[in-house]
Amino acid sequence: MPRTTRRKSKPFLIICGLALTLCVAVLHVRPSTFLVSLDHKIYDTLLRATHSRRTTGRPVVVDIDEASLRQFGQWPWPRYRIGFLLEKIRALGASSVGVDIIFPEPDRTSLGFLRDEIFRDLGIDLESRMPSAKWVDNDKALATVLAHGPFVTGYQFEFANAAGSGEACQLHPLNAAFLLKSTSDAGREVLTATGVVCNVTPLSRAATNSGFLNVAPDSDGIFRRVPLIIRYQDSFYPSLALATAMHVLGTAQVVLEAPAGRVEAIRLREKTIPLDVEGQLLVHYRGGRSTFEYFSAADILNDRLPRGRLKEKIVLLGTSAAGLRETRATPLDPLEPGPEIHATVVDNLLMGDFISRPPAGRVLELSLVLGLGFASTLLLTRGHASLATLLLIAGVAALLGGPIWMLRTRGVLVSPLLPLLSIGGTYFILTALNYWEAEREVRRRTQKLTLTQDALIRGMASLAETRDSATGEHIQRTRHYMKALAERLRDHPRFRSVLDDDTIDLLFRLAPLHDVGKIGVRDHVLLKRGALTVEEFEEMKKHTVIGSDAMLQAGRTLPDDSFLRLAYELALTHQEKWDGTGYPRGRKGEEIPLAGRLMAVADVYDALISRRTYKEPLSHERAVEIMKQGRGSHFDPDILDAFVEIQEEFRSIARRFAEEEGQSYGPVPGTGGGSSH
């Protein structure tokens, strides 16, 4: 590419590269919904590539599973049975039990409730037959168990209900100290609830610890994060997992780190738990379902577990029964039971192997977007395509391997999405623009070469015109005949593989050179009025060789140049005949190049209808009749047939040039025959 062109194009390419890089940077600050969804999928892939099934071994799941429901009946169970289950879990040595179940209404299976219902509906008084007061009210029976065990009950915050709902609930707010510069707006971005659905009053009052059960999926329905704290009525409340972990660790207080008003982390003893802007934790999933040990509720109720089997275990009580719809889609499992998600969070809190996306990571992502985009732009606009390709390969490898290493070894999430988009988009778009510009330059050079060729053709043809003005008019008409004939034959089975658009255009431009050899014929022969002698005709024949030799000499340094090769064939063979009686070499049939066979038809037709120093013009009809007689002898039969089919187009071309030259066109009486020299 010439330097002047590169100077003009470089600023444009630089602007395009920088603009694309800055657009990606803007998307980093304000991502679209599609990019957020794609970023989630990349995170899932990174998690699948780095997760480990290693756990602390302490969290387990007690599952009210299908087998339990088959043996003990459909859900919900009477709450005295839940009390039995919790007592047995405590007796097996559990150090803490998180109950992933809410009991928001009184138990309608309580004997006291049934007694009152039967008396109201049937008038039967069962008071005298009732057992001790302990078993009359199932809720009180369960409350008695909750009050004397290591149990953490659950409740559900609401975000759409009117403020003040759930005022009768007895919750356990988080005892939190703040580590912040200003207390004016501490926790301003944490999820804030407007209402709560909790256990019935006896259960709420009996529980010594509680935590919310809220979990919410991302926009694609996958549960990747859970809130650890939620704000409600100017207090902060812990999740079930956080409350359970605090109970196990024997701590009643946490420290909320909010250096700029936003809670960024929770200090739980010596551990610092990273949170996102809404107080949520990215769950470090260990695997799919059954990563943690499961125990069927039926086995515990039937005393099938040995004493101490749950010693020092942290139990999450819930259900995986399909009909209860307590499964969630996670990055590692499309159907993971809810209790196992809580168990995973508890394990995260105990082990301390958190996943975080700190502000420094976001800054790193933005730096990679800008750095890789600018580097690609610089290399590609300076013509270092190979270095840019190496940068692309190395950058992609680093952006794929680096985040995996960071997540596996540091627990830090660095998304490669936008850096990949920056380097890949810049590379491919600027490469495409470079290619487009190079193609434009090639087209410009080709056009310039074509103009040069046309100028050369016109120059050489003008030499023939200086010798004989009739020859000059003849070569202009024959080029149009040639084009019309070639276009007609383009779809013919014999010629379709040869006569493409480029070849037809080349034939049209080169046709004027077929008679260029006449510049070497002496004037008294070329301009003679009347018939030529045998010796003069032999000299006239030499114009084919003179013209072809000129093309041959010009093309010695370019032996494969189709332009000069075709010009050579036109000059040498346009006087050859199909039956081999033509000159200069007596070729016949398809030994004659197609260019020569086409020109033979155009040349003879024009000679017949044109006035010459030695003849008067024939009418179009008479010329066509004479040419028909030469089918298979003078002319290629298929080419002659095509001429006959488009003869009116030949007539129109001849008439148009006659009018341009100020001559009349039409039947002119003549001698009844004629031929070109």
XYZ file of C-alpha atoms in Angstrom:
677
model
C 0.000 0.000 0.000
C 1.432 3.416 -0.858
C 2.520 5.575 2.026
C 0.042 8.308 1.179
C -2.837 5.846 1.420
C -1.575 4.460 4.724
C -1.313 7.953 6.175
C -4.911 8.639 5.217
C -6.228 5.331 6.497
C -4.331 5.100 9.792
C -6.256 7.843 11.654
C -9.538 6.255 10.607
C -8.448 2.819 11.837
C -7.088 4.266 15.077
C -10.371 6.087 15.712
C -12.337 2.881 15.026
C -10.149 0.831 17.375
C -10.260 3.390 20.178
C -14.008 3.909 19.762
C -14.662 0.167 19.966
C -12.463 -0.163 23.043
C -14.236 2.731 24.762
C -17.644 1.244 23.894
C -16.633 -2.012 25.592
C -15.407 0.024 28.582
C -18.838 1.692 28.793
C -20.466 -1.750 28.740
C -18.255 -2.679 31.672
C -19.689 0.208 33.668
C -23.270 -0.210 32.427
C -23.664 -3.766 31.107
C -26.640 -4.784 29.020
C -29.019 -7.552 30.041
C -27.554 -9.843 27.392
C -23.989 -9.295 28.608
C -25.027 -9.880 32.219
C -26.625 -13.170 31.194
C -23.515 -14.139 29.223
C -21.314 -13.167 32.163
C -23.364 -15.486 34.374
C -22.773 -18.375 31.978
C -19.038 -17.692 31.993
C -19.070 -17.666 35.806
C -20.862 -21.023 35.796
C -18.197 -22.417 33.467
C -15.399 -21.113 35.694
C -17.066 -22.604 38.770
C -17.478 -25.988 37.102
C -13.786 -25.894 36.125
C -12.548 -25.021 39.615
C -14.956 -26.472 42.180
C -13.866 -29.094 44.655
C -16.080 -31.524 46.547
C -13.911 -31.037 49.651
C -16.010 -29.871 52.630
C -15.556 -29.440 56.359
C -17.575 -32.619 56.810
C -19.809 -30.999 59.395
C -22.987 -29.929 57.540
C -25.432 -32.761 56.793
C -28.994 -32.842 55.515
C -31.877 -34.569 57.253
C -34.285 -35.102 54.419
C -38.036 -35.482 54.584
C -37.813 -37.504 51.426
C -40.189 -39.629 49.377
C -39.583 -42.667 51.602
C -40.473 -40.629 54.705
C -43.704 -39.393 53.136
C -44.666 -42.916 52.060
C -44.238 -44.234 55.593
C -45.554 -41.354 57.672
C -48.082 -39.791 55.350
C -48.391 -36.715 53.222
C -47.030 -33.314 54.061
C -47.554 -31.358 56.262
C -46.926 -33.709 59.150
C -48.430 -33.066 62.566
C -46.042 -30.827 64.425
C -45.654 -33.216 67.296
C -43.968 -35.520 64.757
C -41.634 -32.693 63.759
C -40.924 -32.332 67.472
C -40.140 -36.065 67.715
C -37.786 -35.731 64.730
C -35.966 -32.738 66.235
C -35.611 -34.460 69.620
C -34.091 -37.532 67.977
C -31.705 -35.372 65.941
C -30.572 -33.656 69.135
C -30.200 -37.015 70.848
C -27.939 -38.217 68.010
C -25.465 -35.468 68.947
C -26.159 -32.626 66.463
C -24.472 -29.416 67.536
C -26.913 -27.205 65.635
C -30.060 -27.730 63.594
C -31.262 -25.256 60.967
C -34.932 -25.806 60.185
C -35.652 -24.997 56.520
C -39.416 -25.063 57.134
C -41.893 -22.331 58.101
C -45.031 -23.017 60.179
C -47.069 -19.810 59.605
C -50.504 -21.165 60.651
C -51.748 -23.185 63.652
C -51.582 -26.963 63.273
C -55.120 -28.061 62.358
C -54.303 -31.648 63.322
C -53.862 -30.782 67.031
C -56.184 -32.771 69.265
C -57.450 -29.590 70.890
C -58.298 -28.106 67.498
C -60.053 -31.329 66.398
C -61.950 -31.474 69.719
C -63.318 -27.980 69.208
C -64.168 -28.679 65.546
C -66.009 -31.904 66.384
C -67.969 -30.264 69.195
C -68.933 -27.346 66.942
C -69.940 -29.485 63.971
C -71.209 -32.688 65.607
C -72.011 -31.663 69.164
C -69.793 -34.415 70.591
C -67.762 -33.459 73.643
C -64.408 -35.270 73.763
C -63.009 -33.284 76.679
C -63.144 -36.216 79.102
C -61.217 -38.434 76.715
C -58.397 -36.021 75.962
C -54.836 -36.999 76.978
C -52.530 -34.758 79.003
C -52.311 -31.111 78.001
C -48.864 -31.712 76.457
C -50.442 -33.492 73.453
C -53.545 -31.415 73.008
C -51.742 -28.633 71.115
C -49.167 -29.756 68.550
C -47.722 -26.249 68.271
C -47.039 -26.141 72.016
C -45.495 -29.605 71.798
C -43.123 -28.441 69.079
C -42.467 -25.178 70.907
C -41.363 -27.134 73.986
C -38.797 -28.970 71.857
C -37.560 -25.774 70.198
C -37.029 -24.066 73.543
C -34.564 -26.728 74.766
C -32.409 -27.494 71.784
C -29.771 -26.157 69.410
C -32.405 -25.189 66.877
C -32.478 -22.280 64.424
C -35.917 -21.686 62.942
C -36.696 -19.965 59.661
C -38.931 -17.208 58.384
C -39.433 -15.432 55.065
C -39.046 -11.728 54.403
C -41.351 -10.051 51.913
C -40.556 -7.077 49.719
C -43.924 -6.205 48.179
C -46.278 -6.245 51.161
C -47.265 -3.141 53.067
C -44.892 -2.083 55.777
C -45.766 -3.353 59.227
C -46.943 -6.844 58.262
C -45.557 -9.480 60.579
C -45.574 -7.256 63.664
C -46.509 -10.249 65.864
C -43.375 -12.136 64.814
C -40.596 -12.498 67.323
C -37.413 -12.377 65.267
C -33.793 -12.372 66.333
C -31.995 -9.359 64.911
C -28.313 -9.491 64.201
C -26.112 -8.147 66.958
C -23.893 -6.130 64.624
C -21.158 -3.598 65.191
C -20.285 -1.291 62.293
C -16.843 -0.559 60.958
C -17.380 2.559 58.849
C -16.358 6.189 58.430
C -19.834 7.584 58.871
C -22.988 6.073 60.365
C -25.354 8.392 58.503
C -26.321 5.907 55.812
C -24.856 2.602 56.921
C -26.188 -0.334 54.949
C -28.081 1.860 52.551
C -27.829 -0.637 49.665
C -28.603 -3.830 51.588
C -31.867 -5.589 50.688
C -34.643 -3.981 52.709
C -37.799 -5.951 53.500
C -41.264 -4.491 54.046
C -42.888 -7.495 55.674
C -42.258 -10.962 57.044
C -43.934 -14.373 57.115
C -42.908 -16.211 60.274
C -43.835 -19.169 62.442
C -46.933 -19.037 64.608
C -46.452 -17.140 67.854
C -45.725 -20.121 70.164
C -42.944 -21.307 67.872
C -41.524 -17.813 67.275
C -41.305 -17.167 71.024
C -39.871 -20.579 71.828
C -36.991 -20.440 69.334
C -33.758 -19.083 70.723
C -32.289 -18.430 67.248
C -33.787 -17.760 63.856
C -32.810 -16.660 60.385
C -34.517 -15.850 57.103
C -34.854 -18.419 54.313
C -34.884 -15.966 51.396
C -32.934 -16.960 48.319
C -33.566 -15.541 44.873
C -32.301 -16.644 41.474
C -30.546 -14.479 38.937
C -32.451 -13.387 35.850
C -31.865 -16.762 34.167
C -33.334 -18.743 37.070
C -29.998 -19.970 38.472
C -29.227 -19.587 42.187
C -25.668 -18.256 42.330
C -25.822 -16.039 45.405
C -27.742 -15.790 48.637
C -28.320 -12.813 50.944
C -26.619 -13.122 54.328
C -28.229 -10.031 55.840
C -31.476 -8.190 55.171
C -32.616 -4.906 56.640
C -36.048 -4.757 58.264
C -37.456 -1.975 60.447
C -34.030 -0.389 60.997
C -32.416 -3.646 62.131
C -30.314 -6.222 60.320
C -31.274 -9.895 60.328
C -29.158 -12.967 59.475
C -29.929 -15.727 57.033
C -30.649 -19.232 58.326
C -27.137 -20.318 57.282
C -25.450 -17.354 59.002
C -27.508 -17.778 62.180
C -26.735 -21.508 62.241
C -23.004 -20.904 61.750
C -22.970 -18.255 64.498
C -24.700 -20.689 66.854
C -22.106 -23.378 66.133
C -19.209 -20.961 66.541
C -20.668 -19.698 69.800
C -20.608 -16.059 68.772
C -23.459 -13.604 69.155
C -21.965 -10.628 67.338
C -20.618 -9.810 63.897
C -18.917 -6.744 62.485
C -20.305 -5.165 59.326
C -17.652 -3.473 57.239
C -19.182 -0.485 55.490
C -16.346 1.978 54.766
C -18.449 4.041 52.355
C -21.898 3.348 53.763
C -22.349 0.148 51.725
C -21.853 -3.111 53.594
C -18.967 -4.776 51.788
C -18.148 -7.606 54.180
C -19.075 -9.347 57.418
C -16.477 -10.223 60.009
C -17.386 -13.476 61.692
C -14.703 -14.040 64.291
C -11.435 -14.248 62.331
C -13.134 -14.666 58.962
C -14.088 -11.839 56.611
C -17.063 -12.732 54.439
C -17.216 -10.706 51.170
C -20.624 -9.414 50.085
C -21.904 -7.839 46.915
C -23.739 -4.509 46.772
C -26.970 -6.049 48.123
C -25.383 -7.919 51.012
C -25.288 -11.228 49.143
C -22.650 -13.953 49.083
C -21.569 -15.816 45.951
C -22.129 -19.444 46.932
C -19.029 -21.584 46.530
C -20.816 -24.748 45.465
C -18.964 -27.991 46.163
C -20.846 -30.004 43.580
C -24.329 -31.181 42.760
C -26.866 -32.770 45.081
C -25.602 -35.241 47.683
C -22.294 -33.406 48.054
C -23.200 -33.456 51.739
C -24.316 -36.536 53.621
C -28.065 -37.169 53.601
C -30.133 -38.915 56.261
C -33.725 -39.885 55.699
C -36.162 -38.513 58.289
C -37.834 -41.943 58.295
C -34.571 -43.613 59.406
C -34.200 -41.165 62.290
C -37.830 -41.519 63.422
C -37.435 -45.313 63.301
C -34.185 -45.144 65.329
C -32.107 -46.740 62.583
C -29.097 -44.494 63.211
C -26.616 -45.456 65.904
C -26.226 -43.178 68.926
C -23.773 -40.352 68.281
C -24.086 -40.669 64.497
C -24.737 -36.926 64.218
C -22.238 -35.867 66.867
C -20.795 -32.417 66.131
C -22.775 -32.308 62.894
C -24.636 -29.246 61.697
C -28.013 -30.466 60.501
C -30.120 -28.715 57.891
C -33.644 -30.088 58.076
C -35.717 -29.820 54.906
C -37.207 -31.789 52.066
C -36.181 -33.020 48.633
C -39.555 -34.624 47.831
C -40.439 -33.837 44.243
C -44.032 -32.908 44.933
C -43.047 -30.183 47.408
C -40.990 -28.278 44.808
C -38.107 -27.477 47.108
C -35.379 -27.904 44.490
C -33.346 -25.099 42.942
C -31.214 -24.783 39.805
C -27.567 -24.042 40.616
C -24.484 -23.697 38.398
C -23.602 -27.344 39.154
C -27.012 -29.003 39.386
C -30.380 -28.157 37.812
C -32.292 -29.802 40.706
C -30.503 -29.169 43.986
C -32.607 -29.435 47.184
C -32.993 -26.212 49.111
C -31.521 -27.595 52.374
C -28.309 -28.476 50.539
C -27.899 -24.868 49.409
C -28.127 -23.770 53.056
C -25.668 -26.536 53.965
C -23.258 -25.265 51.309
C -23.426 -21.721 52.661
C -22.798 -22.957 56.222
C -19.799 -24.919 54.932
C -18.523 -21.801 53.139
C -18.778 -19.837 56.384
C -16.920 -22.490 58.380
C -14.192 -23.181 55.825
C -13.725 -19.555 54.762
C -13.101 -20.334 51.073
C -15.305 -17.541 49.780
C -15.751 -16.340 46.217
C -15.509 -12.590 45.851
C -15.571 -10.058 43.081
C -13.800 -7.169 44.799
C -13.612 -3.615 43.436
C -9.952 -4.258 42.594
C -11.081 -7.113 40.333
C -13.483 -4.817 38.530
C -10.681 -2.300 38.071
C -8.481 -5.084 36.685
C -11.194 -6.056 34.203
C -11.515 -2.451 33.025
C -7.726 -2.143 32.749
C -7.609 -5.291 30.619
C -10.409 -3.962 28.398
C -8.536 -0.708 27.769
C -5.021 -2.159 27.644
C -5.758 -5.050 25.286
C -8.000 -2.916 23.073
C -5.414 -0.123 22.765
C -2.558 -2.613 22.187
C -4.485 -4.378 19.409
C -5.319 -1.042 17.813
C -1.692 0.115 17.953
C -0.302 -3.073 16.417
C -2.915 -3.402 13.696
C -2.772 0.249 12.608
C 1.013 0.084 12.356
C 0.850 -2.926 10.077
C 2.066 -5.463 12.665
C -0.629 -8.027 11.902
C 1.550 -10.967 13.013
C 2.276 -9.330 16.375
C -1.415 -8.499 16.761
C -2.272 -12.141 16.082
C 0.262 -13.285 18.679
C -1.246 -10.778 21.126
C -4.712 -12.156 20.382
C -3.621 -15.759 20.948
C -1.674 -14.925 24.095
C -4.444 -12.651 25.367
C -7.155 -15.255 24.849
C -5.024 -17.919 26.543
C -4.361 -15.624 29.497
C -7.989 -14.533 29.731
C -9.129 -18.149 29.786
C -6.465 -19.506 32.103
C -6.006 -16.485 34.377
C -9.567 -16.343 35.784
C -9.479 -20.109 36.428
C -6.224 -19.724 38.364
C -7.526 -16.690 40.276
C -10.758 -18.446 41.244
C -9.063 -21.703 42.214
C -6.195 -20.245 44.231
C -7.517 -16.904 45.477
C -11.277 -17.259 45.347
C -11.363 -14.032 43.326
C -13.728 -13.790 40.373
C -12.338 -11.876 37.411
C -14.656 -12.085 34.428
C -12.867 -12.519 31.080
C -15.965 -11.598 29.071
C -15.399 -7.924 28.302
C -11.587 -8.165 27.965
C -12.175 -10.965 25.438
C -14.751 -8.811 23.678
C -12.295 -5.902 23.631
C -9.290 -7.734 22.197
C -11.316 -10.029 19.938
C -13.644 -7.323 18.665
C -10.798 -4.886 18.033
C -8.721 -7.523 16.261
C -11.445 -8.831 13.996
C -13.054 -5.488 13.184
C -9.754 -3.731 12.462
C -8.554 -6.749 10.493
C -11.769 -6.597 8.476
C -11.294 -2.853 7.920
C -7.677 -3.442 6.905
C -8.811 -6.155 4.513
C -11.551 -3.910 3.143
C -9.040 -1.110 2.642
C -6.578 -3.470 0.974
C -9.359 -4.727 -1.279
C -10.246 -1.147 -2.126
C -6.599 -0.477 -2.966
C -6.486 -3.599 -5.150
C -9.633 -2.450 -6.922
C -8.107 0.985 -7.378
C -4.946 -0.500 -8.851
C -6.946 -2.886 -11.022
C -9.034 0.001 -12.273
C -5.876 1.967 -12.971
C -4.386 -1.008 -14.802
C -7.582 -1.401 -16.802
C -7.510 2.264 -17.757
C -3.868 1.873 -18.759
C -4.721 -1.147 -20.871
C -7.595 0.700 -22.501
C -5.341 3.659 -23.218
C -2.802 1.298 -24.776
C -5.500 -0.355 -26.858
C -6.849 3.001 -28.016
C -3.335 4.154 -28.816
C -2.514 1.103 -30.875
C -5.908 1.146 -32.577
C -5.426 4.817 -33.440
C -2.287 3.854 -35.362
C -4.445 1.724 -37.616
C -6.907 4.608 -38.012
C -4.123 6.901 -39.211
C -3.531 4.472 -42.056
C -7.140 3.836 -42.965
C -10.162 5.611 -41.483
C -12.394 2.738 -42.573
C -10.304 0.391 -40.492
C -10.783 2.645 -37.480
C -14.559 2.578 -37.848
C -14.482 -1.160 -38.446
C -12.632 -2.018 -35.211
C -15.091 0.032 -33.131
C -18.114 -1.753 -34.554
C -16.603 -5.205 -34.314
C -15.939 -4.854 -30.573
C -19.675 -4.403 -29.964
C -20.516 -7.300 -32.265
C -18.052 -9.409 -30.318
C -19.643 -8.516 -26.979
C -23.205 -9.220 -28.158
C -22.171 -12.568 -29.613
C -20.235 -13.643 -26.496
C -23.120 -12.706 -24.202
C -25.480 -14.792 -26.324
C -23.162 -17.803 -26.063
C -22.462 -17.411 -22.329
C -25.029 -20.081 -21.368
C -24.209 -22.439 -24.231
C -22.926 -25.819 -22.936
C -19.780 -25.574 -25.097
C -18.817 -22.103 -23.946
C -20.262 -21.504 -20.457
C -17.023 -22.575 -18.738
C -15.014 -20.035 -20.769
C -17.259 -17.051 -21.329
C -17.562 -15.501 -17.898
C -18.132 -11.786 -17.294
C -14.414 -10.979 -17.054
C -13.572 -12.771 -20.296
C -16.423 -11.097 -22.168
C -15.292 -7.691 -20.896
C -11.715 -8.475 -21.982
C -12.860 -9.550 -25.451
C -14.796 -6.299 -25.789
C -11.791 -4.200 -24.828
C -9.280 -6.152 -26.947
C -11.361 -6.521 -30.108
C -9.937 -3.261 -31.589
C -6.513 -4.895 -31.722
C -7.481 -7.644 -34.141
C -6.500 -5.546 -37.176
C -3.636 -3.611 -35.572
C -1.191 -5.482 -37.820
C -2.441 -3.484 -40.811
C -0.105 -0.669 -39.759
C 2.642 -2.832 -41.260
C 0.936 -3.167 -44.642
C 2.100 -0.795 -47.391
C -0.285 1.989 -48.385
C -0.692 0.971 -52.010
C -1.955 -2.421 -50.810
C -3.998 -1.261 -47.784
C -5.682 1.634 -49.621
C -5.931 0.112 -53.065
C -9.199 0.640 -54.919
C -10.298 -2.582 -56.466
C -9.308 -6.197 -56.113
C -5.856 -7.173 -54.905
C -3.438 -9.205 -56.924
C -2.210 -12.532 -55.603
C 1.045 -10.942 -54.429
C -0.814 -8.034 -52.810
C -3.213 -10.387 -51.055
C -0.262 -12.361 -49.661
C 1.111 -9.132 -48.255
C -2.310 -8.258 -46.815
C -2.386 -11.640 -45.042
C 0.729 -10.656 -43.165
C -1.269 -8.222 -41.004
C -2.331 -11.174 -38.812
C 1.273 -12.140 -38.156
C 2.475 -8.555 -37.740
C -0.195 -7.857 -35.121
C 0.304 -11.138 -33.242
C 4.099 -10.714 -33.246
C 3.685 -7.304 -31.681
C 1.539 -8.824 -28.918
C 4.010 -11.689 -28.524
C 6.956 -9.350 -28.099
C 5.076 -7.246 -25.581
C 4.138 -10.310 -23.551
C 7.516 -12.055 -23.343
C 8.064 -10.791 -19.808
C 4.497 -11.742 -18.839
C 3.928 -15.164 -20.390
C 0.841 -15.892 -18.300
C -0.858 -12.543 -18.810
C -4.367 -13.293 -20.121
C -4.667 -9.764 -21.502
C -1.781 -10.129 -23.964
C -2.493 -13.801 -24.660
C -6.036 -13.013 -25.754
C -4.846 -10.051 -27.835
C -2.324 -12.351 -29.521
C -5.049 -14.912 -30.371
C -7.364 -12.237 -31.780
C -4.707 -10.732 -34.035
C -3.384 -14.080 -35.270
C -6.526 -16.200 -35.787
C -9.404 -13.911 -36.722
C -8.929 -14.856 -40.413
C -8.828 -18.616 -39.795
C -11.782 -20.686 -41.071
C -13.600 -23.615 -39.500
C -12.708 -25.951 -42.389
C -8.990 -25.060 -42.267
C -8.864 -22.919 -45.436
C -8.141 -19.665 -43.609
C -4.844 -17.956 -42.894
C -2.140 -17.531 -41.714
C -1.738 -21.145 -40.474
C -4.729 -22.994 -41.810
C -6.066 -24.086 -38.471
C -9.463 -25.737 -38.407
C -12.260 -26.563 -35.972
C -11.529 -26.070 -32.324
C -7.822 -25.684 -33.049
C -8.814 -22.090 -33.655
C -9.035 -20.221 -30.330
C -12.535 -19.130 -29.362
C -11.535 -15.462 -29.607
C -10.583 -15.957 -33.270
C -13.802 -17.830 -34.072
C -15.932 -15.097 -32.517
C -14.014 -12.337 -34.290
C -14.376 -14.162 -37.624
C -18.162 -13.728 -37.464
C -17.990 -10.091 -36.354
C -15.264 -9.240 -38.893
C -16.957 -10.775 -41.932
C -20.364 -9.308 -41.113
C -18.931 -5.817 -40.819
C -16.908 -6.225 -44.009
C -20.018 -7.281 -45.925
C -22.218 -4.354 -44.844
C -19.482 -1.707 -45.042
C -18.310 0.405 -47.958
C -14.738 -0.278 -48.963
C -12.464 1.259 -51.579
C -12.942 -1.905 -53.562
C -16.702 -2.549 -52.968
C -20.096 -1.152 -52.119
C -21.928 -2.227 -48.917
C -24.402 -5.114 -48.922
C -27.748 -5.024 -47.193
C -28.065 -6.651 -43.794
C -30.311 -9.382 -45.178
C -27.911 -10.208 -48.002
C -24.961 -10.282 -45.586
C -26.793 -12.713 -43.296
C -27.642 -15.013 -46.211
C -24.016 -15.080 -47.345
C -22.820 -15.856 -43.809
C -25.327 -18.688 -43.450
C -23.667 -20.317 -46.441
C -20.412 -20.309 -44.494
C -21.827 -22.339 -41.559
C -19.509 -25.277 -40.915
C -17.022 -24.119 -43.521
C -16.002 -20.576 -42.669
C -17.662 -20.326 -39.244
C -18.081 -22.421 -36.108
C -21.670 -23.733 -36.539
C -22.770 -22.910 -32.969
C -21.351 -19.413 -33.152
C -22.963 -18.779 -36.532
C -26.315 -20.032 -35.161
C -26.014 -17.571 -32.276
C -25.296 -14.783 -34.775
C -28.432 -15.621 -36.732
C -30.486 -15.549 -33.519
C -29.271 -12.040 -32.614
C -28.820 -10.635 -36.121
C -31.155 -7.747 -35.328
C -28.815 -6.700 -32.529
C -25.967 -6.666 -35.070
C -28.096 -4.503 -37.373
C -28.814 -2.069 -34.474
C -25.114 -1.767 -33.647
C -24.244 -1.051 -37.287
C -27.032 1.542 -37.587
C -25.999 3.271 -34.323
C -22.406 3.707 -35.453
C -23.480 4.831 -38.903
C -25.619 7.576 -37.317
C -22.796 8.634 -35.033
C -20.504 8.905 -38.052
C -23.080 10.956 -39.968
C -23.716 8.245 -42.555
C -26.897 6.554 -43.687
C -27.518 2.901 -43.101
C -29.661 0.703 -45.259
C -29.740 -1.508 -48.307
C -27.305 -0.301 -50.881
C -27.159 -1.846 -54.363
C -23.919 -3.630 -54.828
C -22.115 -6.212 -56.795
C -23.869 -9.015 -54.980
C -20.886 -10.286 -53.060
C -17.855 -9.207 -51.149
C -15.312 -10.113 -48.521
C -12.836 -8.407 -46.244
C -9.224 -8.176 -47.192
